[in-house]
């Protein structure tokens, strides 16, 4: 039972971790939490346009995204 609990704990901690965009990008078109250079946190998703990675946020504000993480 402990092995299962450790697995679930590790998976949960991974979902809470803020992932740097340089390390890994979120799945396409999946809503995630975005942490921006101005420390503003918003809901958004990654879209690909002309080979560039662009983040679209729900607020419509433009800022440089530095990290992302999944919703729980």
XYZ file of C-alpha atoms in Angstrom:
72
model
C 0.000 0.000 0.000
C 2.900 2.382 0.754
C 4.242 2.009 -2.805
C 0.873 3.143 -4.204
C 0.731 6.053 -1.784
C 4.254 7.150 -2.736
C 3.338 7.026 -6.433
C 0.227 9.152 -5.905
C 2.189 11.647 -3.771
C 4.890 11.977 -6.432
C 2.286 12.461 -9.190
C 0.471 15.101 -7.110
C 3.709 16.986 -6.374
C 4.586 16.968 -10.090
C 1.227 18.570 -10.926
C 1.835 21.301 -8.327
C 5.314 22.102 -9.636
C 5.764 25.250 -11.724
C 7.469 24.064 -14.918
C 9.794 26.556 -16.651
C 8.795 27.029 -20.303
C 12.450 26.480 -21.254
C 12.236 22.995 -19.712
C 8.931 21.837 -21.159
C 5.885 23.336 -22.826
C 2.353 22.383 -21.783
C 0.216 20.195 -24.063
C -1.342 22.072 -26.981
C -4.744 23.666 -26.365
C -4.902 22.403 -22.753
C -5.815 25.025 -20.159
C -3.063 25.451 -17.572
C -2.050 28.069 -15.025
C 0.447 30.572 -16.387
C 3.011 32.441 -14.299
C 4.242 35.553 -16.016
C 7.245 37.822 -15.667
C 5.120 40.322 -13.762
C 4.172 37.516 -11.296
C 0.611 37.616 -12.619
C -1.025 34.178 -12.611
C -3.722 33.438 -15.173
C -5.450 30.566 -16.911
C -4.358 29.991 -20.486
C -3.337 27.531 -23.165
C -0.527 27.027 -25.648
C -1.291 27.448 -29.335
C 1.067 27.017 -32.266
C 1.022 29.634 -34.999
C 3.537 29.634 -37.865
C 5.958 27.484 -35.901
C 6.036 29.882 -32.923
C 4.803 28.999 -29.466
C 2.213 31.492 -28.315
C 0.381 31.521 -25.012
C -3.202 32.691 -24.990
C -4.512 33.799 -21.598
C -8.103 34.113 -20.499
C -7.634 37.769 -19.527
C -6.222 38.760 -22.897
C -3.308 40.525 -21.189
C 0.076 40.281 -22.873
C 3.025 39.326 -20.721
C 6.045 37.059 -20.927
C 5.173 33.591 -19.637
C 7.943 32.047 -17.549
C 6.286 28.985 -15.966
C 3.139 26.867 -16.177
C 1.424 24.105 -14.192
C -1.631 21.909 -14.427
C -4.934 22.529 -12.715
C -5.756 20.134 -9.902
